[in-house]
Amino acid sequence: MLILGLETSCDETGVALYHTGRGLLAHALFSQVDIHVEYGGVVPELASRDHIRKALPLIEEVMASAGCSAGDIDAVAYTAGPGLVGALMVGATLARALAWGWGVPSLGVHHMEGHLLAPMLEAERPDFPFVALLVSGGHTQLVRVDGIGEYKLLGESLDDAAGEAFDKAAKMLGLPYPGGPHIARLAEQGDAARFDFPRPMVNRPGLDFSFSGLKTYTLNTVNDCQASGGLGEQDKCDIARAFEEAVVATLVIKCRRALKQEGLKTLVMAGGVSANRNLRASLAQALQKDRARVFYPAPEFCTDNGAMIAYAGAQRLAAGQRDEGGIAVRPRWPMAELPPITLAAG
Ligand code: KG4
Ligand code: ZN
């Protein structure tokens, strides 16, 4: 079965072709970062309009690079939520129109389930059950995963998502949006011993997160530097390093706690923040001590992309799920509402 996957939930237009027997055939991505950068964040209307401009050319590009034509496609999967309503509507209407025109089924996919299953695109895949750490711009969640659609929320952020915290800290340092990769770059030149940022909520039991205190601490540190002679380049690097260390340490502590609580030895990490090299290395190192393993997608499939949507769609389509009449998107959509299926395709 050959699936066309479309991702348009936020500021990236992602398109991919996934074959259940042959794997990922082709994928393409257009990032709108340059459009939104002057506003310091995503402008929803501009995002929707640009998805309209980019989606069809990207679909043509992906089909050409996979050497396939419309008649080869067996189904269309698209992100139906959560995300920006206008951006989601662009993907949903386009996907449903194409599927209708081609006489094939379509299916709306949950964006976070896409992230969660992205490690399955790699050669070495995790086996169920596992604990998943989902860390993106909109979500920070620890989820017990017993199978596709068998999700138990173990903990989540009570305020900002980890990616959002990276983006806000970056703004305080005068770095462009999205700030995560910029903080990571500066952190590499930073002195880890200069500032000691708090590790939020690690001394409290449970698996929830909170990043707003860390945000305030970052702002106060920036202000202190400014008051004592200005915020220099090295100050920025040192703050970025301290901030990153604090987020990473918090995530590592909670992941280990979640694995212990659930009696599991496999962790899956996905979402934009999972591209962070310090986080990847620290988790791998910490879990080695517990004889546990961490799986994550290739960096290009950590952030939003069409491949993860094509893959998640392929699984659910293979299990017989189809869109019903009408076009519906769900800007808010708890992942626990998804029905369970057995892993079948690819
Ligand atoms: O998954 P994603 O592409 O979009 C959402 O679904 O939100 O995640 C985007 C988030 C942004 O907040 C961005 O700053 C963060 O992921 N991010 C990073 C890194 N790369 C992207 N955060 C820290 N380190 C990175 N290397
Ligand atoms: Zn995402």
Coordinates of C-alpha atoms and ligand atoms in Angstrom, one line a residue:
M1 CA 0.0 0.0 0.0
L2 CA 1.4 3.4 -1.0
I3 CA 0.4 6.3 1.2
L4 CA 0.7 10.0 0.5
G5 CA 1.2 11.9 3.8
L6 CA 0.6 15.6 4.3
E7 CA 1.7 17.7 7.3
T8 CA 0.4 21.3 7.6
S9 CA -0.4 21.7 11.3
C10 CA 1.9 24.6 12.0
D11 CA 4.7 26.3 10.1
E12 CA 6.1 23.5 8.0
T13 CA 4.6 22.0 4.9
G14 CA 5.7 18.3 4.9
V15 CA 4.9 15.8 2.2
A16 CA 6.0 12.1 2.0
L17 CA 5.3 8.9 0.2
Y18 CA 5.5 5.8 2.4
H19 CA 5.1 2.2 1.0
T20 CA 4.1 -0.4 3.5
G21 CA 6.5 -3.0 2.0
R22 CA 9.3 -0.7 0.7
G23 CA 9.4 1.9 3.4
L24 CA 9.8 5.7 2.8
L25 CA 10.1 6.4 -0.9
A26 CA 10.5 10.1 -0.9
H27 CA 9.8 13.2 1.3
A28 CA 10.1 17.0 1.1
L29 CA 9.7 19.8 3.5
F30 CA 9.2 23.5 3.2
S31 CA 9.9 25.5 6.4
Q32 CA 8.1 28.8 6.8
V33 CA 10.7 30.1 9.3
D34 CA 11.7 33.0 7.1
I35 CA 8.1 34.2 6.8
H36 CA 7.5 34.2 10.5
V37 CA 10.9 35.2 11.8
E38 CA 10.2 39.0 11.7
Y39 CA 7.1 38.5 14.0
G40 CA 9.0 36.4 16.6
G41 CA 6.5 33.5 16.2
V42 CA 4.1 31.8 13.9
V43 CA 1.4 34.1 12.4
P44 CA -1.5 31.7 11.7
E45 CA -3.0 33.4 8.7
L46 CA 0.4 33.6 7.0
A47 CA 1.0 30.0 7.7
S48 CA -2.3 28.9 6.1
R49 CA -1.7 31.0 3.0
D50 CA 1.8 29.6 2.5
H51 CA 0.6 26.0 2.9
I52 CA -1.8 26.7 0.1
R53 CA 1.1 27.9 -2.1
K54 CA 3.6 25.1 -1.2
A55 CA 1.6 21.9 -0.8
L56 CA 0.8 21.0 -4.4
P57 CA 4.3 21.8 -5.8
L58 CA 5.8 19.7 -3.0
I59 CA 3.4 16.8 -3.7
E60 CA 4.5 16.9 -7.4
E61 CA 8.1 17.0 -6.4
V62 CA 7.8 14.0 -4.1
M63 CA 5.9 12.0 -6.7
A64 CA 8.5 12.8 -9.3
S65 CA 11.4 11.8 -7.1
A66 CA 9.7 8.5 -6.1
G67 CA 8.9 8.0 -9.8
C68 CA 5.2 7.4 -9.2
S69 CA 2.0 8.8 -10.6
A70 CA -1.4 9.5 -9.1
G71 CA -2.6 6.0 -10.1
D72 CA 0.0 4.4 -7.8
I73 CA -1.3 6.1 -4.6
D74 CA -3.6 3.9 -2.5
A75 CA -4.6 6.4 0.2
V76 CA -3.9 9.9 1.5
A77 CA -3.1 10.6 5.2
Y78 CA -3.0 14.2 6.6
T79 CA -2.6 15.9 9.9
A80 CA -6.1 16.5 11.3
G81 CA -5.0 18.0 14.6
P82 CA -3.8 19.2 17.0
G83 CA -2.6 22.5 15.5
L84 CA -3.6 25.8 14.0
V85 CA -7.1 25.5 12.6
G86 CA -6.5 27.3 9.3
A87 CA -3.3 25.5 8.6
L88 CA -5.0 22.1 9.4
M89 CA -7.9 23.0 7.1
V90 CA -5.5 23.5 4.2
G91 CA -4.1 20.0 4.5
A92 CA -7.4 18.4 5.2
T93 CA -9.2 20.0 2.3
L94 CA -6.4 19.3 -0.1
A95 CA -5.9 15.7 1.1
R96 CA -9.6 15.0 0.8
A97 CA -10.0 16.6 -2.6
L98 CA -7.0 14.6 -3.9
A99 CA -8.4 11.3 -2.4
W100 CA -11.8 12.0 -3.8
G101 CA -10.4 12.8 -7.3
W102 CA -8.2 9.7 -7.2
G103 CA -10.9 7.5 -5.9
V104 CA -8.9 6.4 -2.9
P105 CA -9.6 6.6 0.9
S106 CA -8.2 9.3 3.1
L107 CA -7.5 9.5 6.9
G108 CA -6.9 12.3 9.3
V109 CA -3.9 11.6 11.6
H110 CA -3.1 12.8 15.0
H111 CA 0.1 15.0 14.8
M112 CA 1.5 13.7 18.2
E113 CA 0.9 10.1 17.2
G114 CA 2.9 10.9 14.1
H115 CA 5.8 12.2 16.3
L116 CA 5.4 9.2 18.6
L117 CA 5.7 6.7 15.8
A118 CA 8.5 8.5 13.9
P119 CA 11.2 6.3 15.5
M120 CA 9.5 3.4 13.6
L121 CA 10.8 4.9 10.4
E122 CA 14.4 3.9 11.5
A123 CA 16.0 0.6 10.7
E124 CA 16.2 -0.3 14.4
R125 CA 12.7 0.0 15.9
P126 CA 11.5 -0.1 19.5
D127 CA 9.2 -2.9 20.6
F128 CA 6.0 -2.2 22.6
P129 CA 5.6 -1.5 25.4
F130 CA 7.7 1.6 26.0
V131 CA 7.6 5.0 27.6
A132 CA 7.5 7.9 25.1
L133 CA 8.8 11.4 25.9
L134 CA 7.1 13.8 23.5
V135 CA 8.8 17.1 23.5
S136 CA 7.8 19.7 20.9
G137 CA 6.8 23.3 20.7
G138 CA 3.3 22.6 21.9
H139 CA 3.7 19.5 24.1
T140 CA 5.8 18.0 26.8
Q141 CA 4.4 14.6 27.8
L142 CA 5.4 11.3 29.1
V143 CA 3.2 8.5 27.8
R144 CA 3.1 4.8 28.4
V145 CA 2.6 3.1 25.0
D146 CA 1.4 -0.5 24.9
G147 CA 0.6 -0.4 21.2
I148 CA -0.7 2.0 18.6
G149 CA -3.6 3.8 20.1
E150 CA -2.9 2.4 23.6
Y151 CA -1.7 5.5 25.3
K152 CA -1.7 6.3 29.0
L153 CA -0.6 9.8 29.9
L154 CA 1.9 9.6 32.8
G155 CA 2.8 13.2 33.1
E156 CA 2.9 16.5 31.2
S157 CA 3.9 20.1 31.5
L158 CA 1.7 22.2 33.8
D159 CA 2.6 25.3 31.9
D160 CA 5.0 25.9 28.9
A161 CA 6.1 23.0 26.7
A162 CA 9.9 22.4 26.6
G163 CA 10.2 23.7 23.0
E164 CA 8.2 26.8 24.0
A165 CA 10.6 27.4 26.9
F166 CA 13.5 27.1 24.5
D167 CA 11.8 29.6 22.2
K168 CA 11.1 32.1 25.0
A169 CA 14.6 31.8 26.5
A170 CA 16.0 32.4 23.0
K171 CA 13.9 35.6 22.6
M172 CA 15.3 36.9 25.9
L173 CA 18.8 36.4 24.5
G174 CA 17.8 38.2 21.3
L175 CA 17.9 35.0 19.2
P176 CA 15.5 34.4 16.3
Y177 CA 12.4 32.1 16.3
P178 CA 12.4 29.1 16.6
G179 CA 14.9 29.4 19.3
G180 CA 15.7 25.8 20.2
P181 CA 18.5 25.2 17.6
H182 CA 20.0 28.7 18.3
I183 CA 20.2 28.0 22.1
A184 CA 21.7 24.6 21.4
R185 CA 24.4 26.2 19.1
L186 CA 25.3 28.9 21.7
A187 CA 25.3 26.4 24.5
E188 CA 28.1 24.5 22.9
Q189 CA 30.4 27.5 23.5
G190 CA 29.0 28.1 27.0
D191 CA 30.6 27.5 30.4
A192 CA 28.5 25.0 32.3
A193 CA 30.0 26.0 35.7
R194 CA 29.2 29.7 35.5
F195 CA 25.4 29.6 36.3
D196 CA 23.5 27.0 38.2
F197 CA 19.9 27.1 37.0
P198 CA 17.2 25.4 39.0
R199 CA 15.9 21.9 37.9
P200 CA 12.1 22.5 38.1
M201 CA 9.9 20.0 40.0
V202 CA 12.5 17.3 40.3
N203 CA 12.2 17.1 44.1
R204 CA 8.5 16.7 43.9
P205 CA 7.1 13.2 43.3
G206 CA 5.3 12.5 40.1
L207 CA 5.9 12.9 36.4
D208 CA 4.6 16.4 35.6
F209 CA 6.9 19.2 34.3
S210 CA 6.9 23.0 34.8
F211 CA 9.2 25.3 32.8
S212 CA 7.8 28.7 33.7
G213 CA 10.0 29.2 36.7
L214 CA 13.1 28.4 34.6
K215 CA 11.9 31.1 32.2
T216 CA 11.7 33.7 35.0
Y217 CA 15.2 32.6 36.2
T218 CA 16.6 33.0 32.7
L219 CA 15.1 36.5 32.5
N220 CA 16.5 37.5 35.9
T221 CA 19.9 36.3 34.8
V222 CA 19.7 38.2 31.6
N223 CA 18.7 41.4 33.5
D224 CA 21.6 40.9 36.0
C225 CA 24.1 40.7 33.2
Q226 CA 22.6 43.8 31.5
A227 CA 22.8 45.7 34.8
S228 CA 26.4 44.8 35.3
G229 CA 28.0 46.0 32.1
G230 CA 25.7 44.6 29.4
L231 CA 24.9 41.2 27.9
G232 CA 28.0 40.1 26.0
E233 CA 28.3 37.1 23.6
Q234 CA 29.9 34.9 26.2
D235 CA 27.2 35.8 28.7
K236 CA 24.6 34.6 26.1
C237 CA 26.5 31.3 25.5
D238 CA 26.8 30.7 29.3
I239 CA 23.1 31.4 29.9
A240 CA 22.1 29.2 26.9
R241 CA 24.3 26.4 28.4
A242 CA 22.8 26.7 31.9
F243 CA 19.3 26.8 30.5
E244 CA 19.8 23.8 28.3
E245 CA 21.5 21.9 31.1
A246 CA 18.5 22.6 33.4
V247 CA 15.9 21.4 30.8
V248 CA 17.9 18.4 29.8
A249 CA 18.5 17.3 33.5
T250 CA 14.8 17.7 34.3
L251 CA 13.8 15.7 31.3
V252 CA 16.3 12.9 32.0
I253 CA 15.3 12.7 35.7
K254 CA 11.6 12.4 34.7
C255 CA 12.3 9.8 32.0
R256 CA 14.2 7.6 34.3
R257 CA 11.5 7.9 37.0
A258 CA 8.8 7.0 34.4
L259 CA 10.7 3.9 33.2
K260 CA 11.2 2.8 36.8
Q261 CA 7.5 3.4 37.7
E262 CA 6.3 1.4 34.7
G263 CA 8.9 -1.3 35.1
L264 CA 10.0 -0.8 31.5
K265 CA 13.5 -0.6 29.8
T266 CA 12.7 1.2 26.5
L267 CA 12.3 4.9 26.0
V268 CA 11.2 6.6 22.8
M269 CA 11.8 10.3 22.4
A270 CA 10.2 12.4 19.6
G271 CA 9.2 15.9 18.7
G272 CA 11.3 18.9 17.8
V273 CA 13.2 19.2 21.1
S274 CA 14.4 15.5 20.6
A275 CA 16.7 16.9 17.9
N276 CA 18.8 18.4 20.8
R277 CA 22.2 16.7 20.8
N278 CA 22.8 17.3 24.5
L279 CA 19.4 15.8 25.4
R280 CA 20.1 12.8 23.1
A281 CA 23.6 12.2 24.6
S282 CA 22.5 12.7 28.2
L283 CA 19.6 10.4 27.9
A284 CA 21.6 7.7 26.2
Q285 CA 24.3 8.0 28.9
A286 CA 21.8 8.0 31.9
L287 CA 19.8 5.1 30.6
Q288 CA 22.9 3.0 30.0
K289 CA 23.3 2.9 33.8
D290 CA 19.8 1.5 34.1
R291 CA 20.3 -1.0 31.3
A292 CA 17.6 0.7 29.4
R293 CA 17.6 2.0 25.8
V294 CA 16.5 5.1 24.1
F295 CA 15.2 5.3 20.5
Y296 CA 14.7 8.5 18.6
P297 CA 14.1 9.5 15.0
A298 CA 16.7 10.8 12.6
P299 CA 17.1 14.6 13.3
E300 CA 15.1 15.5 10.1
F301 CA 12.1 13.4 11.4
C302 CA 12.2 14.9 15.0
T303 CA 10.7 18.2 13.9
D304 CA 7.5 18.3 11.9
N305 CA 7.5 16.3 8.6
G306 CA 5.3 14.4 6.2
A307 CA 6.9 11.0 6.7
M308 CA 5.6 10.5 10.2
I309 CA 2.1 11.3 9.1
A310 CA 2.3 8.9 6.1
Y311 CA 3.6 6.2 8.5
A312 CA 1.0 6.7 11.2
G313 CA -1.7 7.0 8.5
A314 CA -0.4 3.7 6.8
Q315 CA -0.9 1.9 10.1
R316 CA -4.4 3.1 10.7
L317 CA -5.5 2.7 7.1
A318 CA -4.1 -0.9 7.1
A319 CA -6.3 -1.5 10.2
G320 CA -9.3 -0.4 8.2
Q321 CA -9.8 3.2 9.4
R322 CA -11.1 5.7 6.9
D323 CA -12.4 9.3 6.9
E324 CA -16.2 9.6 7.0
G325 CA -18.1 12.3 5.1
G326 CA -17.3 15.9 5.6
I327 CA -14.1 17.7 6.4
A328 CA -13.2 17.9 10.1
V329 CA -10.1 19.0 11.9
R330 CA -9.4 19.1 15.6
P331 CA -7.2 21.9 16.8
R332 CA -7.4 20.3 20.3
W333 CA -7.4 16.6 20.3
P334 CA -6.3 14.5 23.4
M335 CA -4.2 11.5 22.1
A336 CA -5.9 9.2 24.6
E337 CA -9.1 9.4 22.5
L338 CA -7.4 7.5 19.6
P339 CA -8.7 3.9 19.2
P340 CA -6.2 1.0 19.5
I341 CA -5.1 -1.0 16.5
T342 CA -2.6 -3.7 16.0
L343 CA 0.7 -2.9 14.2
A344 CA 0.3 -4.4 10.7
A345 CA 1.8 -2.4 7.9
G346 CA 5.5 -2.2 7.3
Ligands
KG4_1 O1 7.8 19.1 16.7 P1 8.1 20.5 16.3 O2 8.8 20.7 14.9 O3 6.7 21.3 16.1 C1 5.7 21.2 17.0 O4 4.9 20.2 16.9 O5 5.7 22.0 18.0 O6 8.9 21.2 17.4 C2 9.3 22.6 17.3 C3 10.1 22.9 18.6 C4 10.4 24.4 18.7 O7 10.0 24.9 20.0 C5 12.0 24.4 18.5 O8 12.6 25.5 19.2 C6 12.3 23.1 19.2 O9 11.3 22.2 18.7 N1 13.6 22.6 18.7 C7 14.7 22.4 19.5 C8 15.8 22.0 18.7 N2 15.3 21.9 17.4 C9 14.0 22.2 17.4 N3 14.8 22.6 20.8 C10 16.1 22.4 21.4 N4 17.1 22.0 20.7 C11 17.0 21.8 19.3 N5 18.1 21.3 18.6
ZN2 ZN 5.2 18.7 15.8

